[in-house]
Coordinates of C-alpha atoms and ligand atoms in Angstrom, one line a residue:
M18 CA 141.3 144.4 209.4
E19 CA 139.1 145.0 206.5
R20 CA 136.2 143.4 206.2
E21 CA 134.1 141.7 202.6
F22 CA 131.1 141.9 200.9
D23 CA 129.6 140.8 198.6
F24 CA 130.2 143.3 195.7
E25 CA 128.5 141.6 193.4
N26 CA 125.0 140.6 195.4
I27 CA 125.1 144.2 196.2
C28 CA 126.0 145.6 193.0
G29 CA 122.5 143.9 191.6
Q30 CA 120.4 144.9 194.2
F31 CA 120.5 148.6 192.4
A32 CA 118.6 150.0 189.5
I33 CA 122.3 149.4 187.2
A34 CA 122.2 148.3 184.0
G35 CA 125.3 146.3 182.9
E36 CA 127.4 143.3 184.7
Y37 CA 129.2 144.1 188.0
A38 CA 132.8 143.6 187.1
A39 CA 134.9 145.1 190.3
C40 CA 134.6 147.5 193.5
V41 CA 137.4 148.9 194.8
R42 CA 138.2 150.7 197.7
Y43 CA 138.5 154.1 197.3
G44 CA 138.8 157.8 198.9
E45 CA 139.7 158.8 202.2
G46 CA 136.6 159.6 204.2
H47 CA 137.0 159.1 207.5
I48 CA 133.4 158.1 208.0
N49 CA 131.5 155.6 205.5
D50 CA 133.7 152.7 203.6
T51 CA 133.5 154.2 200.0
Y52 CA 134.5 152.0 197.2
K53 CA 134.6 152.5 193.7
L54 CA 132.0 150.7 191.5
T55 CA 132.7 149.2 188.3
V56 CA 130.0 147.9 186.2
R57 CA 130.1 146.6 182.0
E58 CA 127.4 147.7 179.6
N59 CA 127.8 147.5 176.0
G60 CA 131.6 146.7 176.0
R61 CA 131.9 150.2 178.3
E62 CA 132.9 150.5 181.6
V63 CA 130.9 152.9 183.9
H64 CA 131.3 153.6 187.5
Y65 CA 129.3 154.5 190.4
I66 CA 130.4 154.6 194.2
L67 CA 129.5 152.7 196.7
Q68 CA 129.0 153.3 199.8
R69 CA 128.8 151.8 203.3
I70 CA 127.3 154.0 205.5
N71 CA 128.4 154.2 209.0
H72 CA 125.5 152.9 210.7
R73 CA 127.4 153.3 214.3
L74 CA 127.5 156.8 213.6
F75 CA 124.0 157.1 211.4
P76 CA 121.4 154.4 213.4
E77 CA 118.5 155.9 211.2
V78 CA 119.8 155.5 208.3
G79 CA 116.1 156.1 207.0
K80 CA 116.6 160.0 207.9
L81 CA 119.8 160.5 206.9
M82 CA 119.0 159.3 203.5
H83 CA 115.3 161.3 203.8
N84 CA 117.4 163.9 203.9
I85 CA 119.8 163.6 201.1
A86 CA 117.5 162.3 198.8
L87 CA 115.5 166.2 199.8
V88 CA 119.2 168.3 198.9
T89 CA 119.9 166.2 195.8
D90 CA 116.6 167.2 194.4
F91 CA 117.0 170.5 195.4
C92 CA 119.9 170.8 194.3
R93 CA 119.2 169.3 191.0
K94 CA 116.4 171.2 190.8
S95 CA 118.7 174.1 190.6
V96 CA 121.6 173.0 188.4
L97 CA 118.5 173.1 185.9
A98 CA 117.0 176.1 185.9
R99 CA 120.9 176.9 185.0
G100 CA 121.4 174.9 182.4
G101 CA 123.9 172.6 184.3
D102 CA 124.3 169.2 184.1
P103 CA 123.0 167.3 187.3
M104 CA 124.8 163.9 186.5
R105 CA 128.0 165.9 187.6
E106 CA 126.9 168.7 189.7
C107 CA 125.3 167.5 192.1
L108 CA 125.2 163.7 193.7
S109 CA 122.7 161.4 192.1
I110 CA 121.2 158.6 194.3
V111 CA 121.0 155.5 192.2
R112 CA 117.7 153.3 193.9
T113 CA 117.5 149.8 194.2
K114 CA 115.0 148.2 192.0
K115 CA 112.4 148.4 195.0
G116 CA 113.4 152.2 194.8
E117 CA 114.8 153.0 198.0
S118 CA 117.9 154.9 198.4
Y119 CA 119.4 152.0 200.3
Y120 CA 120.3 148.1 201.0
F121 CA 119.8 147.0 203.5
D122 CA 121.5 143.0 203.9
G123 CA 120.4 142.7 207.6
E124 CA 123.4 143.6 209.1
N125 CA 124.7 146.2 207.0
Y126 CA 123.0 149.8 204.6
F127 CA 124.7 150.7 201.6
R128 CA 124.1 153.4 199.0
V129 CA 125.0 154.0 195.1
Y130 CA 125.7 157.1 193.5
V131 CA 126.5 157.8 190.5
F132 CA 130.4 158.4 189.7
I133 CA 131.3 161.9 189.1
E134 CA 134.0 161.1 186.2
D135 CA 137.1 163.6 185.3
A136 CA 136.8 165.9 188.5
T137 CA 138.9 165.4 191.7
T138 CA 138.8 165.6 195.4
Y139 CA 142.2 166.9 196.3
Q140 CA 143.3 166.2 199.8
I141 CA 145.7 169.0 200.5
V142 CA 145.9 172.7 198.8
R143 CA 148.0 171.9 195.6
D144 CA 147.3 175.2 193.7
P145 CA 145.7 178.4 195.5
K146 CA 143.2 178.7 192.5
D147 CA 142.1 174.4 193.4
F148 CA 141.2 176.4 196.8
Y149 CA 139.8 179.5 195.2
E150 CA 137.4 177.6 193.2
S151 CA 136.1 175.3 196.2
A152 CA 135.5 178.3 198.4
V153 CA 133.3 179.1 195.5
A154 CA 131.4 176.0 195.5
F155 CA 131.0 176.1 198.6
G156 CA 129.3 179.6 199.1
N157 CA 127.3 178.7 196.3
F158 CA 126.4 175.5 198.0
A159 CA 125.5 178.0 201.6
N160 CA 123.4 180.6 198.7
L161 CA 121.6 178.2 197.6
L162 CA 120.7 176.5 200.9
A163 CA 119.4 179.5 201.8
D164 CA 115.9 179.1 200.1
F165 CA 116.4 175.6 201.1
D166 CA 113.4 174.6 203.9
A167 CA 115.5 173.3 207.3
S168 CA 111.9 172.0 208.8
Q169 CA 112.4 169.3 206.0
L170 CA 115.5 168.0 207.5
Y171 CA 115.9 165.9 210.1
E172 CA 119.1 166.5 212.8
V173 CA 120.5 163.5 212.5
L174 CA 123.5 164.6 214.2
P175 CA 121.9 166.7 216.8
D176 CA 124.7 169.4 218.8
F177 CA 126.8 168.6 216.1
H178 CA 129.0 171.1 216.2
N179 CA 127.9 172.2 219.5
T180 CA 131.1 173.1 221.1
R181 CA 130.3 173.2 224.6
V182 CA 128.7 169.7 224.5
R183 CA 132.0 168.4 222.6
Y184 CA 134.1 169.6 225.1
A185 CA 131.0 167.6 228.3
N186 CA 131.8 164.6 225.7
F187 CA 135.4 165.5 225.8
L188 CA 136.4 165.8 229.4
R189 CA 134.0 162.4 229.9
A190 CA 136.7 160.8 227.8
V191 CA 139.1 162.1 230.3
E192 CA 137.4 160.8 232.9
K193 CA 136.3 157.5 231.9
D194 CA 140.3 156.6 230.2
V195 CA 138.8 153.4 228.8
C196 CA 142.2 152.7 227.2
D197 CA 144.5 153.8 229.7
R198 CA 146.1 156.6 227.8
R199 CA 145.1 159.5 229.7
M200 CA 148.5 159.7 231.0
E201 CA 150.3 159.4 227.7
V202 CA 148.4 163.1 226.2
A203 CA 149.0 164.7 229.5
E204 CA 150.0 168.0 228.2
E205 CA 147.0 167.7 225.0
I206 CA 144.5 167.2 227.5
A207 CA 145.8 170.2 229.8
W208 CA 146.1 172.4 226.8
F209 CA 142.2 171.8 225.0
K210 CA 141.5 172.6 228.1
E211 CA 143.5 175.7 229.2
H212 CA 141.3 176.7 225.5
S213 CA 138.0 175.5 227.0
Y214 CA 136.4 179.3 226.2
L215 CA 136.4 178.4 223.0
C216 CA 133.5 176.1 222.8
G217 CA 131.2 179.2 223.3
E218 CA 131.8 181.7 221.2
I219 CA 129.3 181.1 218.1
V220 CA 127.0 179.2 220.4
D221 CA 125.8 181.7 222.8
K222 CA 125.6 183.7 219.6
I223 CA 123.3 181.5 217.8
A224 CA 121.2 180.8 221.2
S225 CA 120.9 184.7 221.8
G226 CA 120.2 185.0 217.7
E227 CA 123.3 187.4 217.2
I228 CA 124.2 185.0 214.5
P229 CA 121.2 183.0 212.5
L230 CA 121.4 179.5 212.1
R231 CA 120.6 178.6 208.5
V232 CA 120.6 175.1 206.7
T233 CA 124.9 174.2 206.3
H234 CA 126.7 171.5 205.5
N235 CA 128.8 171.0 208.4
D236 CA 131.4 168.8 207.0
T237 CA 133.3 171.8 203.9
K238 CA 137.0 170.2 203.9
L239 CA 138.1 170.3 200.9
N240 CA 137.9 166.7 200.1
N241 CA 134.1 166.6 199.8
V242 CA 134.0 169.9 196.7
M243 CA 134.4 167.9 193.4
I244 CA 137.2 170.4 191.6
D245 CA 136.8 169.9 187.4
N246 CA 139.3 168.3 185.8
A247 CA 139.1 170.1 182.6
T248 CA 138.0 173.4 183.5
G249 CA 139.0 173.8 187.6
K250 CA 135.9 175.0 188.4
G251 CA 134.1 173.2 191.7
L252 CA 131.7 171.3 190.8
A253 CA 130.0 169.3 192.8
V254 CA 129.4 169.4 196.7
I255 CA 129.9 166.2 198.2
D256 CA 129.6 164.2 201.5
L257 CA 125.9 165.6 202.6
D258 CA 125.1 163.5 205.5
T259 CA 125.6 166.3 207.7
V260 CA 123.4 168.9 206.0
M261 CA 121.6 170.5 209.0
P262 CA 121.3 173.9 210.9
G263 CA 124.3 175.4 211.3
S264 CA 126.7 178.1 211.6
L265 CA 128.0 179.9 208.1
C266 CA 131.4 180.5 210.3
Y267 CA 131.5 176.5 211.1
D268 CA 131.0 176.0 207.2
F269 CA 133.7 178.5 206.0
G270 CA 135.8 177.5 209.2
D271 CA 136.0 174.1 209.2
S272 CA 137.4 174.8 204.7
I273 CA 139.8 177.0 206.7
R274 CA 141.0 174.2 208.9
F275 CA 141.4 171.5 206.4
G276 CA 143.0 173.7 203.4
C277 CA 144.7 176.2 205.0
N278 CA 147.8 173.7 206.5
P279 CA 150.3 173.0 203.9
A280 CA 150.9 169.6 205.7
A281 CA 148.5 166.5 205.5
E282 CA 145.7 166.3 208.6
D283 CA 147.6 163.7 210.1
E284 CA 151.3 164.6 209.6
P285 CA 153.6 163.3 212.5
D286 CA 156.1 165.4 212.0
L287 CA 154.6 169.3 213.1
S288 CA 157.1 171.1 211.5
K289 CA 155.8 170.8 208.2
V290 CA 152.4 171.7 210.3
N291 CA 151.0 175.6 209.8
F292 CA 148.8 177.8 209.2
R293 CA 149.0 179.5 205.8
Y294 CA 147.4 182.6 206.1
D295 CA 148.1 183.9 202.3
L296 CA 145.4 180.4 202.0
Y297 CA 142.8 182.2 204.4
E298 CA 142.6 185.5 201.9
T299 CA 142.5 183.5 199.5
Y300 CA 139.3 181.1 200.1
L301 CA 137.9 184.0 202.0
D302 CA 137.6 185.5 199.0
G303 CA 136.5 183.0 197.1
Y304 CA 133.7 182.3 199.9
L305 CA 132.8 185.9 200.2
S306 CA 132.2 186.5 196.4
A307 CA 129.9 184.0 196.6
V308 CA 127.7 183.3 199.5
G309 CA 125.7 186.4 198.2
E310 CA 123.8 189.1 200.1
S311 CA 122.1 187.0 203.0
I312 CA 125.6 187.0 205.0
T313 CA 125.5 189.2 207.9
P314 CA 128.1 191.6 209.7
A315 CA 127.8 189.6 213.0
E316 CA 128.3 186.8 210.8
R317 CA 131.0 187.7 208.6
A318 CA 132.9 188.7 211.9
M319 CA 132.6 185.5 212.9
L320 CA 134.3 184.1 210.0
P321 CA 138.1 184.3 211.9
V322 CA 136.4 183.1 215.4
G323 CA 134.8 180.0 213.3
A324 CA 137.8 178.9 211.7
V325 CA 139.6 178.0 215.2
L326 CA 136.4 176.7 216.3
M327 CA 136.6 174.5 214.0
T328 CA 140.6 173.6 214.1
Y329 CA 140.3 173.3 218.5
E330 CA 136.6 171.3 218.1
C331 CA 138.0 169.2 215.3
G332 CA 141.6 168.2 217.4
M333 CA 139.3 167.5 220.5
R334 CA 137.2 165.3 218.9
F335 CA 140.6 163.8 217.5
L336 CA 142.1 163.1 221.0
T337 CA 138.2 162.3 222.6
D338 CA 138.6 159.4 219.6
Y339 CA 142.4 158.8 220.4
L340 CA 141.3 158.4 224.3
E341 CA 138.0 155.8 224.0
G342 CA 140.4 153.5 221.7
D343 CA 139.9 155.7 217.9
V344 CA 136.0 154.3 217.3
Y345 CA 134.5 157.3 215.2
F346 CA 137.3 158.1 213.0
R347 CA 139.2 156.1 210.7
T348 CA 142.4 154.8 211.6
V349 CA 145.3 153.1 209.8
R350 CA 147.6 153.1 212.1
P351 CA 148.0 153.1 215.9
G352 CA 148.6 157.0 217.1
Q353 CA 146.9 158.5 213.8
N354 CA 143.8 160.5 216.1
L355 CA 146.5 162.1 218.9
D356 CA 148.6 163.2 215.3
R357 CA 145.0 164.8 213.9
A358 CA 144.6 166.1 217.5
R359 CA 148.5 167.8 217.5
T360 CA 147.8 168.9 213.9
Q361 CA 144.7 171.3 214.8
R362 CA 146.4 171.8 218.2
K363 CA 149.8 173.5 216.8
L364 CA 147.1 174.9 213.7
V365 CA 144.9 176.6 216.5
E366 CA 148.6 178.1 218.0
D367 CA 149.1 179.7 214.6
M368 CA 145.7 181.0 213.7
L369 CA 145.4 182.4 217.2
Q370 CA 148.2 184.9 216.8
Q371 CA 147.0 186.3 213.2
L372 CA 143.4 186.3 214.7
D373 CA 143.8 190.3 214.3
R374 CA 144.2 190.0 210.5
M375 CA 142.1 187.8 209.6
R376 CA 139.3 189.7 211.1
E377 CA 140.7 192.9 209.4
A378 CA 140.3 191.0 206.3
A379 CA 137.3 189.4 206.8
L380 CA 135.5 192.9 207.4
R381 CA 137.3 194.8 204.1
Ligands
ADP28 P1 133.1 160.3 204.0 O1 131.7 160.8 204.7 O2 133.2 158.9 204.6 O3 134.1 161.3 204.8 P2 132.8 161.0 201.3 O4 130.8 161.1 200.9 O5 133.1 162.1 201.4 O6 132.5 160.0 202.3 O7 133.3 160.2 200.5 C1 135.0 159.6 200.3 C2 135.7 160.3 199.0 O8 134.8 160.0 197.5 C3 134.9 161.8 198.4 O9 135.8 162.6 199.1 C4 135.4 161.6 196.8 O10 136.8 161.3 196.5 C5 134.7 160.3 197.0 N1 134.0 160.3 196.2 C6 132.1 160.7 197.3 N2 130.8 160.5 196.0 C7 131.8 160.8 194.9 C8 131.4 160.8 193.1 N3 129.8 161.0 193.7 N4 132.0 160.4 192.7 C9 133.7 160.4 192.5 N5 134.0 160.3 194.1 C10 133.4 160.5 194.7
GN1_29 C1 135.1 163.4 209.2 O1 132.9 161.9 206.5 P1 134.5 162.6 206.3 O2 135.9 162.4 206.5 O3 134.5 164.6 205.8 C2 133.9 163.9 210.2 C3 134.3 165.7 210.0 C4 135.2 165.8 210.1 C5 136.6 165.4 209.9 C6 137.7 165.2 209.9 C7 130.4 163.2 209.5 O4 134.6 163.8 207.9 O5 133.1 166.5 211.1 O6 135.6 166.9 210.9 O7 136.3 163.5 209.3 N1 132.9 164.0 209.6 C8 131.7 163.5 210.6 O8 138.8 165.6 209.3 O9 131.5 163.2 211.9
MG30 MG1 133.9 163.0 203.1

């Protein structure tokens, strides 16, 4: 059941002019509880994004918000330097009346962002052009973060894309089987075990120094970039909770995982799920056009593996969550995490068949 909050009181804690009017559930993120907040100011409606931060996942909210404040300030300066509009082209934190970046009501943590109007986050690629523009936006974001001092950031989710650690968590969930679901998904478990050779593909190259560790976004799915309704351009990269040390291959790969599937991430009918190679090339072109000169040949060569790996890892995380009783990713129906795990498996199988041409394109 959805929990209700006293939104009017929460709104009153923030430095928001105007009168509270409404607050409704918004967007399709899997992690935080997101709401569109409406206030009336001088006779017109003004919107904000209000989020209840997933405090189970981010126990140290102060550190999380420290990171986001630094990254948003950094983005704001860069947008201003190029003559852009920082209120639309980056996330803007609205502070509390006491000047804090979040409000704690004794039980829950809330934050508010300026609502970016006249822009859309897509759940599925409808027009390849949007996907191209999302690639340019994420590539630009990576390019921008190349100048960001990583030592300023807390690693709020350690080992976020350490696929070996994810695999160990998966095996533990299989072993514990707290919901007695192991038998039902024996085939999926076997498949993820058979493909566990994938786990080391990037972490080992990072460990050996072959692939550089950078400040990356780490959650680059299509619905974390806002596309401007008027220009069709990627306007703002959002959902900055996971900006931490990572690899370009992860960021590239996660976009491919989500965007090259013509069906929903939780589509139960697997005949609708497949890897659209044409969209892979679309994204690759956009990303390489924007990411800048600093991408190394080793990173470029590993971009396709990043796609396979992020898809494998995400599928394994969905299956782990299914085994653990759906405690991590938001679900709205039974079996949703299992459906998500199955779509990711299907995508990995498709990608593995096309890996050679994916590699050739990345090195062209
Ligand atoms: P989660 O971490 O749960 O994925 P997000 O921060 O990605 O949460 O927000 C969920 C959705 O809310 C986004 O996909 C987007 O549609 C919408 N959203 C988030 N921030 C803004 C904003 N500043 N302006 C407009 N819409 C936003
Ligand atoms: C979550 O927050 P959201 O919905 O953008 C998750 C990602 C997964 C994604 C799968 C912090 O992303 O890692 O790839 O779901 N974010 C976190 O759709 O775990
Ligand atoms: Mg999101």
